[in-house]
PDB file of C-alpha atoms in Angstrom:
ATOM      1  CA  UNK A   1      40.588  19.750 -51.285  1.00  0.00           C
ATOM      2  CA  UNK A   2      41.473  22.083 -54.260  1.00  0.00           C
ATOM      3  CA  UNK A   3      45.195  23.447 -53.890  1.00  0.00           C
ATOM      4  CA  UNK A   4      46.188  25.466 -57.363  1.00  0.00           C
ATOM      5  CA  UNK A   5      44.073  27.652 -59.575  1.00  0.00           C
ATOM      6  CA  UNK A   6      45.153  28.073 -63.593  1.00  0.00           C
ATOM      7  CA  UNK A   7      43.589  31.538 -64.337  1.00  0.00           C
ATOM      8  CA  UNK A   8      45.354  31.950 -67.998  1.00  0.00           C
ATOM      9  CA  UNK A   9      45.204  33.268 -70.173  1.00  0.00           C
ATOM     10  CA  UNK A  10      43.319  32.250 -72.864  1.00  0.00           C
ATOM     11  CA  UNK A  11      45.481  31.012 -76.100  1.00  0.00           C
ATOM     12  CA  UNK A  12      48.816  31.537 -73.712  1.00  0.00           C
ATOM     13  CA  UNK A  13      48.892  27.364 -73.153  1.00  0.00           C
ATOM     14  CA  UNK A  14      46.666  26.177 -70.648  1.00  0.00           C
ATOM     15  CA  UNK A  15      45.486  23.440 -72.572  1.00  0.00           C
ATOM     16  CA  UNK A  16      49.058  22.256 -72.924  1.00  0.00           C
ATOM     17  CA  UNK A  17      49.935  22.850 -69.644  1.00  0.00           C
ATOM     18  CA  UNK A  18      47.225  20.829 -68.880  1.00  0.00           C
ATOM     19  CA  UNK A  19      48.160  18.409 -70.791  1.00  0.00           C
ATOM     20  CA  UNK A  20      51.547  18.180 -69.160  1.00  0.00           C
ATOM     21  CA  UNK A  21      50.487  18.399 -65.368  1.00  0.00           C
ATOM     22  CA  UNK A  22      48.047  16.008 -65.694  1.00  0.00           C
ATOM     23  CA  UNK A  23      50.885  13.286 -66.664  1.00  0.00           C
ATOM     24  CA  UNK A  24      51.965  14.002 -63.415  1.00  0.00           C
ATOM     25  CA  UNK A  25      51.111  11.184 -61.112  1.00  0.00           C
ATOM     26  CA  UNK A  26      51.105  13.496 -58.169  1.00  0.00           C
ATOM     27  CA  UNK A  27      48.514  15.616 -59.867  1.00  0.00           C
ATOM     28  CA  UNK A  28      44.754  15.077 -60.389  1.00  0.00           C
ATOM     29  CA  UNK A  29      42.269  17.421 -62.064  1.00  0.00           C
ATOM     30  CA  UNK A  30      39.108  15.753 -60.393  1.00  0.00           C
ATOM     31  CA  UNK A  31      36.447  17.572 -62.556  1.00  0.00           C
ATOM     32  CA  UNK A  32      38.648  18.340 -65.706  1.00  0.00           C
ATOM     33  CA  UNK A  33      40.451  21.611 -67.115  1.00  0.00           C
ATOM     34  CA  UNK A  34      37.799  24.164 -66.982  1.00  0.00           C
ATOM     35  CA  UNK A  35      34.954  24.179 -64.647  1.00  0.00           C
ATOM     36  CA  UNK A  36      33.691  27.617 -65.005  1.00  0.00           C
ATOM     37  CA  UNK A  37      32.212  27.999 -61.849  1.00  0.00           C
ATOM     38  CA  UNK A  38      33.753  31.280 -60.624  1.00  0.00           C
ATOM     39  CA  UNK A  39      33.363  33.477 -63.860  1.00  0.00           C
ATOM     40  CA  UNK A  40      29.698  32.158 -63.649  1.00  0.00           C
ATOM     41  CA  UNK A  41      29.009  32.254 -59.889  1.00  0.00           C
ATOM     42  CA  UNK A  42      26.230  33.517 -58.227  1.00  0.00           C
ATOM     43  CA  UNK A  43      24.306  33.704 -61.492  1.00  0.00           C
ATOM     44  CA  UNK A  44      24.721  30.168 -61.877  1.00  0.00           C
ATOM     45  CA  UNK A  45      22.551  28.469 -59.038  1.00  0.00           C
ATOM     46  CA  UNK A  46      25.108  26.570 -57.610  1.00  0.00           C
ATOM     47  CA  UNK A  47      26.738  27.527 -54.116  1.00  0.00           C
ATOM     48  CA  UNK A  48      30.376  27.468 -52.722  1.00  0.00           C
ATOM     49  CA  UNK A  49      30.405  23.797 -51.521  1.00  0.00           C
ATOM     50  CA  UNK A  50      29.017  22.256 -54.647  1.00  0.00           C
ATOM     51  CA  UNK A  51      32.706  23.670 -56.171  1.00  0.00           C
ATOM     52  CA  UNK A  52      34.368  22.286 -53.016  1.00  0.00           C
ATOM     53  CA  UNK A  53      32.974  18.881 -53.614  1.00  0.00           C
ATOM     54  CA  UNK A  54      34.242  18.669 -57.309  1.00  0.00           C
ATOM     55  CA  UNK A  55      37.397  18.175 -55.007  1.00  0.00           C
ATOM     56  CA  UNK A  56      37.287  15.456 -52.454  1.00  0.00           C
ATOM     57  CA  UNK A  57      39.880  14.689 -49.900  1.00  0.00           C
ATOM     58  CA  UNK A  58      42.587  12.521 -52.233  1.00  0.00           C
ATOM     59  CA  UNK A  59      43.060   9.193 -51.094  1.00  0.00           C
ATOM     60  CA  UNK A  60      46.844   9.544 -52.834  1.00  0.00           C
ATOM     61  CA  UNK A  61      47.440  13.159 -51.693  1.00  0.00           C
ATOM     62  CA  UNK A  62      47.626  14.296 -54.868  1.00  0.00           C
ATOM     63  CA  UNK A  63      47.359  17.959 -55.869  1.00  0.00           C
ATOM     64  CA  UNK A  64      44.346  18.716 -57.097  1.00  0.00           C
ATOM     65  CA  UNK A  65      42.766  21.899 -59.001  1.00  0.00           C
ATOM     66  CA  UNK A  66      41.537  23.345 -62.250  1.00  0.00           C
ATOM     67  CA  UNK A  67      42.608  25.445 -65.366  1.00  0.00           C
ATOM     68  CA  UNK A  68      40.026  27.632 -66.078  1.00  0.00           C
ATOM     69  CA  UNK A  69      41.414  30.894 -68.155  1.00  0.00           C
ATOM     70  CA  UNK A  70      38.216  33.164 -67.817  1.00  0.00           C
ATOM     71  CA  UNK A  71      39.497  33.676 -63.901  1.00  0.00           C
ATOM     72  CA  UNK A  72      42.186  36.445 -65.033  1.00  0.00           C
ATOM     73  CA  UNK A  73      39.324  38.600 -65.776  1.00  0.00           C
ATOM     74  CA  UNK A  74      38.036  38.478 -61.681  1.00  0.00           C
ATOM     75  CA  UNK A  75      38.158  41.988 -60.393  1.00  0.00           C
ATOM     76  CA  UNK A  76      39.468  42.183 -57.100  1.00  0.00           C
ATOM     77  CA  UNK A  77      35.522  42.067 -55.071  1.00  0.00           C
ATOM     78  CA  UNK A  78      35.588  38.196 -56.421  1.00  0.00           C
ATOM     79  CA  UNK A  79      39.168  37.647 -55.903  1.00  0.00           C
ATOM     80  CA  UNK A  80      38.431  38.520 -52.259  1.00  0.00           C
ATOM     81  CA  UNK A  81      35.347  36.340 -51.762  1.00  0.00           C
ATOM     82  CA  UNK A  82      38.154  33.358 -53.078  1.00  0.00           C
ATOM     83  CA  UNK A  83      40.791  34.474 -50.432  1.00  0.00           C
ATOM     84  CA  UNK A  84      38.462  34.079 -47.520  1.00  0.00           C
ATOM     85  CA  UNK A  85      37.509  30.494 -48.477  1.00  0.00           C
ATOM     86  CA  UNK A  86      40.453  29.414 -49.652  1.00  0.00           C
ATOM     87  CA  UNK A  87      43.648  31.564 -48.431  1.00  0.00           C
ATOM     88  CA  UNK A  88      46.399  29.097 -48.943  1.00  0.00           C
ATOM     89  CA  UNK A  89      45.765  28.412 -52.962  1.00  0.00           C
ATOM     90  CA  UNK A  90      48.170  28.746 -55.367  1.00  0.00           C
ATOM     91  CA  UNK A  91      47.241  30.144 -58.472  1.00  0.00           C
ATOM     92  CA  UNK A  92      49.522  29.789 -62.027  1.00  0.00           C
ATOM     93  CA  UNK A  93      49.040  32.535 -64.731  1.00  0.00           C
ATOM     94  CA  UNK A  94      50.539  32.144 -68.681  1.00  0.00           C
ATOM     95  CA  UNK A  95      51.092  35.226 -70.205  1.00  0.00           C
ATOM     96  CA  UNK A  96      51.892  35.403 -74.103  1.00  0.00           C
ATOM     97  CA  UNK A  97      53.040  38.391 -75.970  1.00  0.00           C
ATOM     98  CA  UNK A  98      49.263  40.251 -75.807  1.00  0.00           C
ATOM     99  CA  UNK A  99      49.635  41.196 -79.771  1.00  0.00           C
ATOM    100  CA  UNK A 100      49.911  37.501 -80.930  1.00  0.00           C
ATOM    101  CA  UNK A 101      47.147  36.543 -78.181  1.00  0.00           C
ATOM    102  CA  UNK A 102      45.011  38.657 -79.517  1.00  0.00           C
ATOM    103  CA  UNK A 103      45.286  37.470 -82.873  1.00  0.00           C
ATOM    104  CA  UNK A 104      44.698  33.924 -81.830  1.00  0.00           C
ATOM    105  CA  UNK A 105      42.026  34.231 -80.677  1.00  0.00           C
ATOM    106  CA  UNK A 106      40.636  36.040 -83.596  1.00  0.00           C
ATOM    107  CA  UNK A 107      41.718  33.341 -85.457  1.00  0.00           C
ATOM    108  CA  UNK A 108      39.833  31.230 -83.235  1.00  0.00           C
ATOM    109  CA  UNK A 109      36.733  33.232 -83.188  1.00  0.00           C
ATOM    110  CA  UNK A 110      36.829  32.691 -87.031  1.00  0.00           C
ATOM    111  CA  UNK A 111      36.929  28.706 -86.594  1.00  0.00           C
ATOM    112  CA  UNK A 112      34.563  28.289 -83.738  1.00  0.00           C
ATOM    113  CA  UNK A 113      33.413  31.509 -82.031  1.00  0.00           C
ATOM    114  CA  UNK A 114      31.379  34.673 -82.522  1.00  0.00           C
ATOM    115  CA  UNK A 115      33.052  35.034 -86.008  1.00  0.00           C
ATOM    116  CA  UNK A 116      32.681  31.556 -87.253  1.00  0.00           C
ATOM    117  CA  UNK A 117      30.667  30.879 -90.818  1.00  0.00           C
ATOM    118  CA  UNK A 118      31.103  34.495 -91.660  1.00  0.00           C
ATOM    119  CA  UNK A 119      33.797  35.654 -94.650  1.00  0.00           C
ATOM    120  CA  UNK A 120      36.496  37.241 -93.148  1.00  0.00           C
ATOM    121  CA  UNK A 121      35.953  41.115 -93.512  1.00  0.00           C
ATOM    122  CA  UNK A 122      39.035  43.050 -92.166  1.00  0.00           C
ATOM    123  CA  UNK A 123      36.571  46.047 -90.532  1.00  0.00           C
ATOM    124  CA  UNK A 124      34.861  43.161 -88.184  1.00  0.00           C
ATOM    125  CA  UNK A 125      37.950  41.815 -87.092  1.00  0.00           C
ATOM    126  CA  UNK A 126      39.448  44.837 -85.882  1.00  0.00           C
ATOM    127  CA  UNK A 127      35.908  45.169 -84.409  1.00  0.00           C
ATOM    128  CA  UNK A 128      36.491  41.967 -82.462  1.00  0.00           C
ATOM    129  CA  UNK A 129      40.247  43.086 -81.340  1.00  0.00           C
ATOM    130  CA  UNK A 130      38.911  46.104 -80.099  1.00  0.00           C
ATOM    131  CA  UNK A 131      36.113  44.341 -77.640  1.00  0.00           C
ATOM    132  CA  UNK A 132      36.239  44.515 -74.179  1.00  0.00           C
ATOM    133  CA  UNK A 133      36.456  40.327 -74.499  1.00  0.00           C
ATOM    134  CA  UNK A 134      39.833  40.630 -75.816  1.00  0.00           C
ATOM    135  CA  UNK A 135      40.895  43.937 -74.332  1.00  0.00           C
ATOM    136  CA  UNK A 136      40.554  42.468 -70.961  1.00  0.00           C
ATOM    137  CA  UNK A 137      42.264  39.023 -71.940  1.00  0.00           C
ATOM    138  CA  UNK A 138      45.578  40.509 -72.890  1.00  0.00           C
ATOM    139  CA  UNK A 139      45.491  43.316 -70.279  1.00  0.00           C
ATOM    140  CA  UNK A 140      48.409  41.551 -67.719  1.00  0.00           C
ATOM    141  CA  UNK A 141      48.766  44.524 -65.868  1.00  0.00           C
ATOM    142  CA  UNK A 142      45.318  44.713 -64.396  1.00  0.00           C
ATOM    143  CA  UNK A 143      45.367  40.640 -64.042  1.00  0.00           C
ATOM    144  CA  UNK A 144      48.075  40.535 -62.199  1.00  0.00           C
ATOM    145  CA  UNK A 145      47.302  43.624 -59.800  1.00  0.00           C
ATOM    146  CA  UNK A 146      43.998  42.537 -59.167  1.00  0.00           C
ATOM    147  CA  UNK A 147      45.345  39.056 -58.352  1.00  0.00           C
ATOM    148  CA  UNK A 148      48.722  40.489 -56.446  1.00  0.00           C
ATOM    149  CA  UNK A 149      46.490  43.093 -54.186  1.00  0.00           C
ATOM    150  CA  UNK A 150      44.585  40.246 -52.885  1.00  0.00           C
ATOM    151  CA  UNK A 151      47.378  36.934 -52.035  1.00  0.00           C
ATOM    152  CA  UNK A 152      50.568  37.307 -51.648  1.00  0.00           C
ATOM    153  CA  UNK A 153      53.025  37.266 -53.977  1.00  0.00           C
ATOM    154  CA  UNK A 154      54.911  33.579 -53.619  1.00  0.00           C
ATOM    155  CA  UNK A 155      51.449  32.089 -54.109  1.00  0.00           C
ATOM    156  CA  UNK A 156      51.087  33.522 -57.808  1.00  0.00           C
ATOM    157  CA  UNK A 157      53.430  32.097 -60.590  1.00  0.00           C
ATOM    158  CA  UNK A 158      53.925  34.172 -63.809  1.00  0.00           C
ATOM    159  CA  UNK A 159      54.681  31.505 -66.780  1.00  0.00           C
ATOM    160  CA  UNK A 160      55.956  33.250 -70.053  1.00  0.00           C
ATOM    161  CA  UNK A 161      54.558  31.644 -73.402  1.00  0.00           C
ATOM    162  CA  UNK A 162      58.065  32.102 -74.879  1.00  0.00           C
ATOM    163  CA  UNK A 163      59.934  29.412 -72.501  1.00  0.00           C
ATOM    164  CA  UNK A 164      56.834  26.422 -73.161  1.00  0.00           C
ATOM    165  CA  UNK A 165      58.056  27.104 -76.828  1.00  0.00           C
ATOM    166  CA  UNK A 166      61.824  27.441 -75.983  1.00  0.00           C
ATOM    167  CA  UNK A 167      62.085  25.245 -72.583  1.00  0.00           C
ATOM    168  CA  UNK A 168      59.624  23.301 -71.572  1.00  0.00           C
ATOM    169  CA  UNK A 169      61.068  20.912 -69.517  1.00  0.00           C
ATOM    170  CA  UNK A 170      62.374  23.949 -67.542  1.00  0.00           C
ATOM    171  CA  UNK A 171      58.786  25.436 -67.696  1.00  0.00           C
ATOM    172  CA  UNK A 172      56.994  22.424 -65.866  1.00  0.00           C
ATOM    173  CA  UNK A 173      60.054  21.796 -63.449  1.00  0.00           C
ATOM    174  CA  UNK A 174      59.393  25.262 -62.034  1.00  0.00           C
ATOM    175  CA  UNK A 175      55.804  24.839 -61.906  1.00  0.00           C
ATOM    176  CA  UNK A 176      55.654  21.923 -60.507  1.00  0.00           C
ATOM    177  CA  UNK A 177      57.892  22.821 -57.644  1.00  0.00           C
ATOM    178  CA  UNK A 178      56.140  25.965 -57.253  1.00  0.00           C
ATOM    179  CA  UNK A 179      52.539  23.548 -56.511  1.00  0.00           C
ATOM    180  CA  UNK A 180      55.178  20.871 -54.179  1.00  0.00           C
ATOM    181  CA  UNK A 181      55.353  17.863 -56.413  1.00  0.00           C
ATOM    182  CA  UNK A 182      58.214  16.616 -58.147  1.00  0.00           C
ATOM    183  CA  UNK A 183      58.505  17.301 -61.548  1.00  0.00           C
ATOM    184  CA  UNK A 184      57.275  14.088 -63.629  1.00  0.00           C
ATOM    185  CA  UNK A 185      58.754  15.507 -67.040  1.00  0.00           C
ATOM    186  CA  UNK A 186      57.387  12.800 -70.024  1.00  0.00           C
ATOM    187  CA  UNK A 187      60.104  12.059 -72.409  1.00  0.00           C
ATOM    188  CA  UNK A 188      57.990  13.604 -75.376  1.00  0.00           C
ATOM    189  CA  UNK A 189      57.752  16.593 -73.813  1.00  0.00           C
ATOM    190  CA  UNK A 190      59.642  18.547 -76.812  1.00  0.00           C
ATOM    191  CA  UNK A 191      57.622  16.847 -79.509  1.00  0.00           C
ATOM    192  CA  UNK A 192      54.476  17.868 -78.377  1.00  0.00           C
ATOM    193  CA  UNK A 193      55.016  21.188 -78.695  1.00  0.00           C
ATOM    194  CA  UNK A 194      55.120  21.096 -82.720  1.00  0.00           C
ATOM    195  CA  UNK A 195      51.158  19.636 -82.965  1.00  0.00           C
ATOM    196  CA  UNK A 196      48.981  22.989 -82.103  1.00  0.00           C
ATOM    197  CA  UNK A 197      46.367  22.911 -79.783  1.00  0.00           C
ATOM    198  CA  UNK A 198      42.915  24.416 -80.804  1.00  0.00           C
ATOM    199  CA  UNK A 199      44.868  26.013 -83.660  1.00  0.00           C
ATOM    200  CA  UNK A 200      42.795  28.140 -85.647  1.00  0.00           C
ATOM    201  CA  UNK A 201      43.630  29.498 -89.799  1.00  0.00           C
ATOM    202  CA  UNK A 202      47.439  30.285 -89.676  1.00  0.00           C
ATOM    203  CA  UNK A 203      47.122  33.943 -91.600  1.00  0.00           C
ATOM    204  CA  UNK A 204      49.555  36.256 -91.099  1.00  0.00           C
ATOM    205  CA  UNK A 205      48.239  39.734 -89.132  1.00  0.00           C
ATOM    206  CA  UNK A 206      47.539  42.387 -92.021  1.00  0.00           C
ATOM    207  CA  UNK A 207      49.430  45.083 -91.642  1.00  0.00           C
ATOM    208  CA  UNK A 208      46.663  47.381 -90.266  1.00  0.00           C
ATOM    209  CA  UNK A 209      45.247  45.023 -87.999  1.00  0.00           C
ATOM    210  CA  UNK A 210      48.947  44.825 -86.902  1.00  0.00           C
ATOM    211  CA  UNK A 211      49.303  48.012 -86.349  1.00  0.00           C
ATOM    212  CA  UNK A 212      46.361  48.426 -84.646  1.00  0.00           C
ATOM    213  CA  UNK A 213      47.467  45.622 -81.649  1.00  0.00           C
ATOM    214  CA  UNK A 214      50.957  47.217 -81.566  1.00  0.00           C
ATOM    215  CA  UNK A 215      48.892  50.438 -80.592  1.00  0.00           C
ATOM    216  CA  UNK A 216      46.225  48.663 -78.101  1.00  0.00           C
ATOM    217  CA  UNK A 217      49.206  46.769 -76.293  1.00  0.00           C
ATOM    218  CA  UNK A 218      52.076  48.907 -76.109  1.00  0.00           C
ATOM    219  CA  UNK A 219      51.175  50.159 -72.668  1.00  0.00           C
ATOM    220  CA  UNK A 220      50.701  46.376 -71.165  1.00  0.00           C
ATOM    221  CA  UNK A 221      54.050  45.441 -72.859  1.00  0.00           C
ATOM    222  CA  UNK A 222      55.775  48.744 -71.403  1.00  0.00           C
ATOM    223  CA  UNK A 223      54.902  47.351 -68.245  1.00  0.00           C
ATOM    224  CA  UNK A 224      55.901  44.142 -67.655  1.00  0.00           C
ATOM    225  CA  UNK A 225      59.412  44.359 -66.438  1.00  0.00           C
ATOM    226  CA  UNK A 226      57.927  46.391 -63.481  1.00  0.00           C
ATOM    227  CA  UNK A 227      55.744  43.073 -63.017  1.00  0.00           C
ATOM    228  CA  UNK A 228      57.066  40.696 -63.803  1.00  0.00           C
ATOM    229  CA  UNK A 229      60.797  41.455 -63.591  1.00  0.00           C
ATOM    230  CA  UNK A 230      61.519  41.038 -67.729  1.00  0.00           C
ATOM    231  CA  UNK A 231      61.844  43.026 -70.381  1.00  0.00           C
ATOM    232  CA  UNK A 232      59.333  41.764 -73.199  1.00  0.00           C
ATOM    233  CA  UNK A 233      59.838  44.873 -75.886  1.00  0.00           C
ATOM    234  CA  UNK A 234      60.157  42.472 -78.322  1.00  0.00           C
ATOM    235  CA  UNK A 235      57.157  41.630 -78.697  1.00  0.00           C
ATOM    236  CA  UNK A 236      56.215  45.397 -79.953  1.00  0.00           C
ATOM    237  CA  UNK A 237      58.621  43.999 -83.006  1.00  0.00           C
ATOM    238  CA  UNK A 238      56.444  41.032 -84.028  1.00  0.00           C
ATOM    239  CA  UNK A 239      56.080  41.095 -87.619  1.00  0.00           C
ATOM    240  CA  UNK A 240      52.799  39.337 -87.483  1.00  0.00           C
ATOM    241  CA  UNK A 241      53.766  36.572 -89.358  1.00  0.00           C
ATOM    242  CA  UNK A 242      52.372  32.890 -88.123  1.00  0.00           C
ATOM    243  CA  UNK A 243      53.881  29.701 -89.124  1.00  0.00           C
ATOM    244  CA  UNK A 244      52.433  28.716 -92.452  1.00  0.00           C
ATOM    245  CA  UNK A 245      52.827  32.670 -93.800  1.00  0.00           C
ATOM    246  CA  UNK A 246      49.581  32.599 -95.086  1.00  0.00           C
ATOM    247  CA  UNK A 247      47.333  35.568 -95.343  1.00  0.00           C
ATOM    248  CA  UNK A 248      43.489  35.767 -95.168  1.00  0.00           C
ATOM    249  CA  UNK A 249      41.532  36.045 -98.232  1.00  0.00           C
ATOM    250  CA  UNK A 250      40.036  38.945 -99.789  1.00  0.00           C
ATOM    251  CA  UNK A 251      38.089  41.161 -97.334  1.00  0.00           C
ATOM    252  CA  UNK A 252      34.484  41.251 -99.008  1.00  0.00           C
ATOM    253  CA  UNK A 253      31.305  43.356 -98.064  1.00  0.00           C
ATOM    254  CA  UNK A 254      28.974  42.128 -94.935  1.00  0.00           C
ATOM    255  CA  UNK A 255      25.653  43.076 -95.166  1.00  0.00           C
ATOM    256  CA  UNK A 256      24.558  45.817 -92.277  1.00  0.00           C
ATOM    257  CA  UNK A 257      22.547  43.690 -90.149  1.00  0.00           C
ATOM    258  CA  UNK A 258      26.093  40.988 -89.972  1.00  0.00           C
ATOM    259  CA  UNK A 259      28.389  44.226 -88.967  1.00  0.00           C
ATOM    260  CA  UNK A 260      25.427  45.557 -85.952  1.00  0.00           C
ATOM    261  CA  UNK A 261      25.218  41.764 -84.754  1.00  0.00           C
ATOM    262  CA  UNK A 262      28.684  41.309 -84.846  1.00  0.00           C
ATOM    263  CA  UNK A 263      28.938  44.585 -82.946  1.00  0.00           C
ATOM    264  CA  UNK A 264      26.584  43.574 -80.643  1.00  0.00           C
ATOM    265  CA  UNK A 265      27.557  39.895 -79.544  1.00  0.00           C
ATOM    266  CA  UNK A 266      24.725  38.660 -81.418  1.00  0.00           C
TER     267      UNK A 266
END
């Protein structure tokens, strides 16, 4: 029996809350973090109870569930389709300030992803902020209507990115409580916070590109007290700067054929 959901987002923590809830001996995560089967079903051959069965009746009566962050992206058809199998799950959702999110990701992109092995040219970046892939990533508002129109509102917890850096313990306590188990917080909580997870280059945003995200997100951040019940404007006033104040090398040429592939998803 699956209980929670983690739908995201991408590079706002789920690995780490991972991490944490599955020190928790009252919950198990029966076929791992990400399964990917709702992002991917029909298309992918498999039917509803092959997803059930990744989560068998618990002999402890532990929790059970997944983190998989490509579910904030559902539109509210699919979201429906999960409400009439399963209308009593509980779904958690991390939200990071959209700007910085969007950045990480570009920075992992450039490590492992569609931007990987290819010099860093300023143009094809701001390509890759632009796409619909991390548009649709960082756009809360439509996330969290899509997810609100569909189950109630006590079954979806909003996590802030800012508290797992600034109170963690507090973070988990209220998550855990929110799935009903007791909070199981390990004592190195804190330290773990300082080794990244998936980190990708630390460069500091370029100015333009910085711009650029202020732009893209501004009506997302705008929105988020009516949400979410906080005021986030602060993170409009993120100077872009990440942790070893690096900045990326020297934008060079890319051929044409790298730009249109780039372009293209190729």
């Amino acid at each position: 029996m699956i209980d929670f959901l983690g739908i995201g987002a991408q590079k706002a923590g789920t690995t780490w809350l991972f991490e944490r809830l599955n020190e928790n001996p009252q919950i198990h995560f029966p076929a791992g973090k990400e399964v990917h089967f709702w992002d991917t079903y029909p298309q992918n051959g498999k039917n509803l109870n092959w997803w059930l069965e990744l989560f068998p009746a618990d002999s402890f009566k532990r929790k059970q569930g997944e983190i998989t962050p490509a579910y904030a992206l559902f539109d509210q058809p699919k979201i429906k389709k999960l409400k009439d199998l399963l209308p009593d799950l509980l779904f958690f959702y991390s939200i990071r300030n959209p700007i910085a999110r969007a950045w990480s990701q570009a920075m992992m992109a450039l490590r492992i992803g569609r931007l990987a092995g290819i010099p860093y040219n300023e143009a094809v970046v701001a390509d890759f902020l632009k796409s619909p892939g991390v548009w649709g990533r960082g756009d809360y508002v439509s996330t969290i209507t899509n997810w609100a129109k569909v189950f109630p509102p006590e079954q979806l917890h909003i996590i802030v990115f800012d508290d797992i850096i600034s109170q963690p313990a507090a973070v988990l306590t209220a998550l855990c409580q929110f799935l009903g188990v007791d909070p199981a917080i390990p004592a190195a909580t804190e330290t773990v916070l300082t080794t990244p997870v998936f980190a990708g280059p630390q460069w500091d945003v370029p100015i333009p590109l910085l711009d650029l995200l202020r732009m893209q997100y501004r009506p997302v951040i705008e929105r988020m007290p009516e949400l979410i019940g906080r005021d986030v404007s602060h993170w409009l006033e993120w100077d872009g700067r990440r942790s070893s104040a690096t900045s990326p090398p020297p934008t060079p040429p890319l051929p044409t054929i790298a730009i249109a592939a780039l372009r293209s998803g190729g």
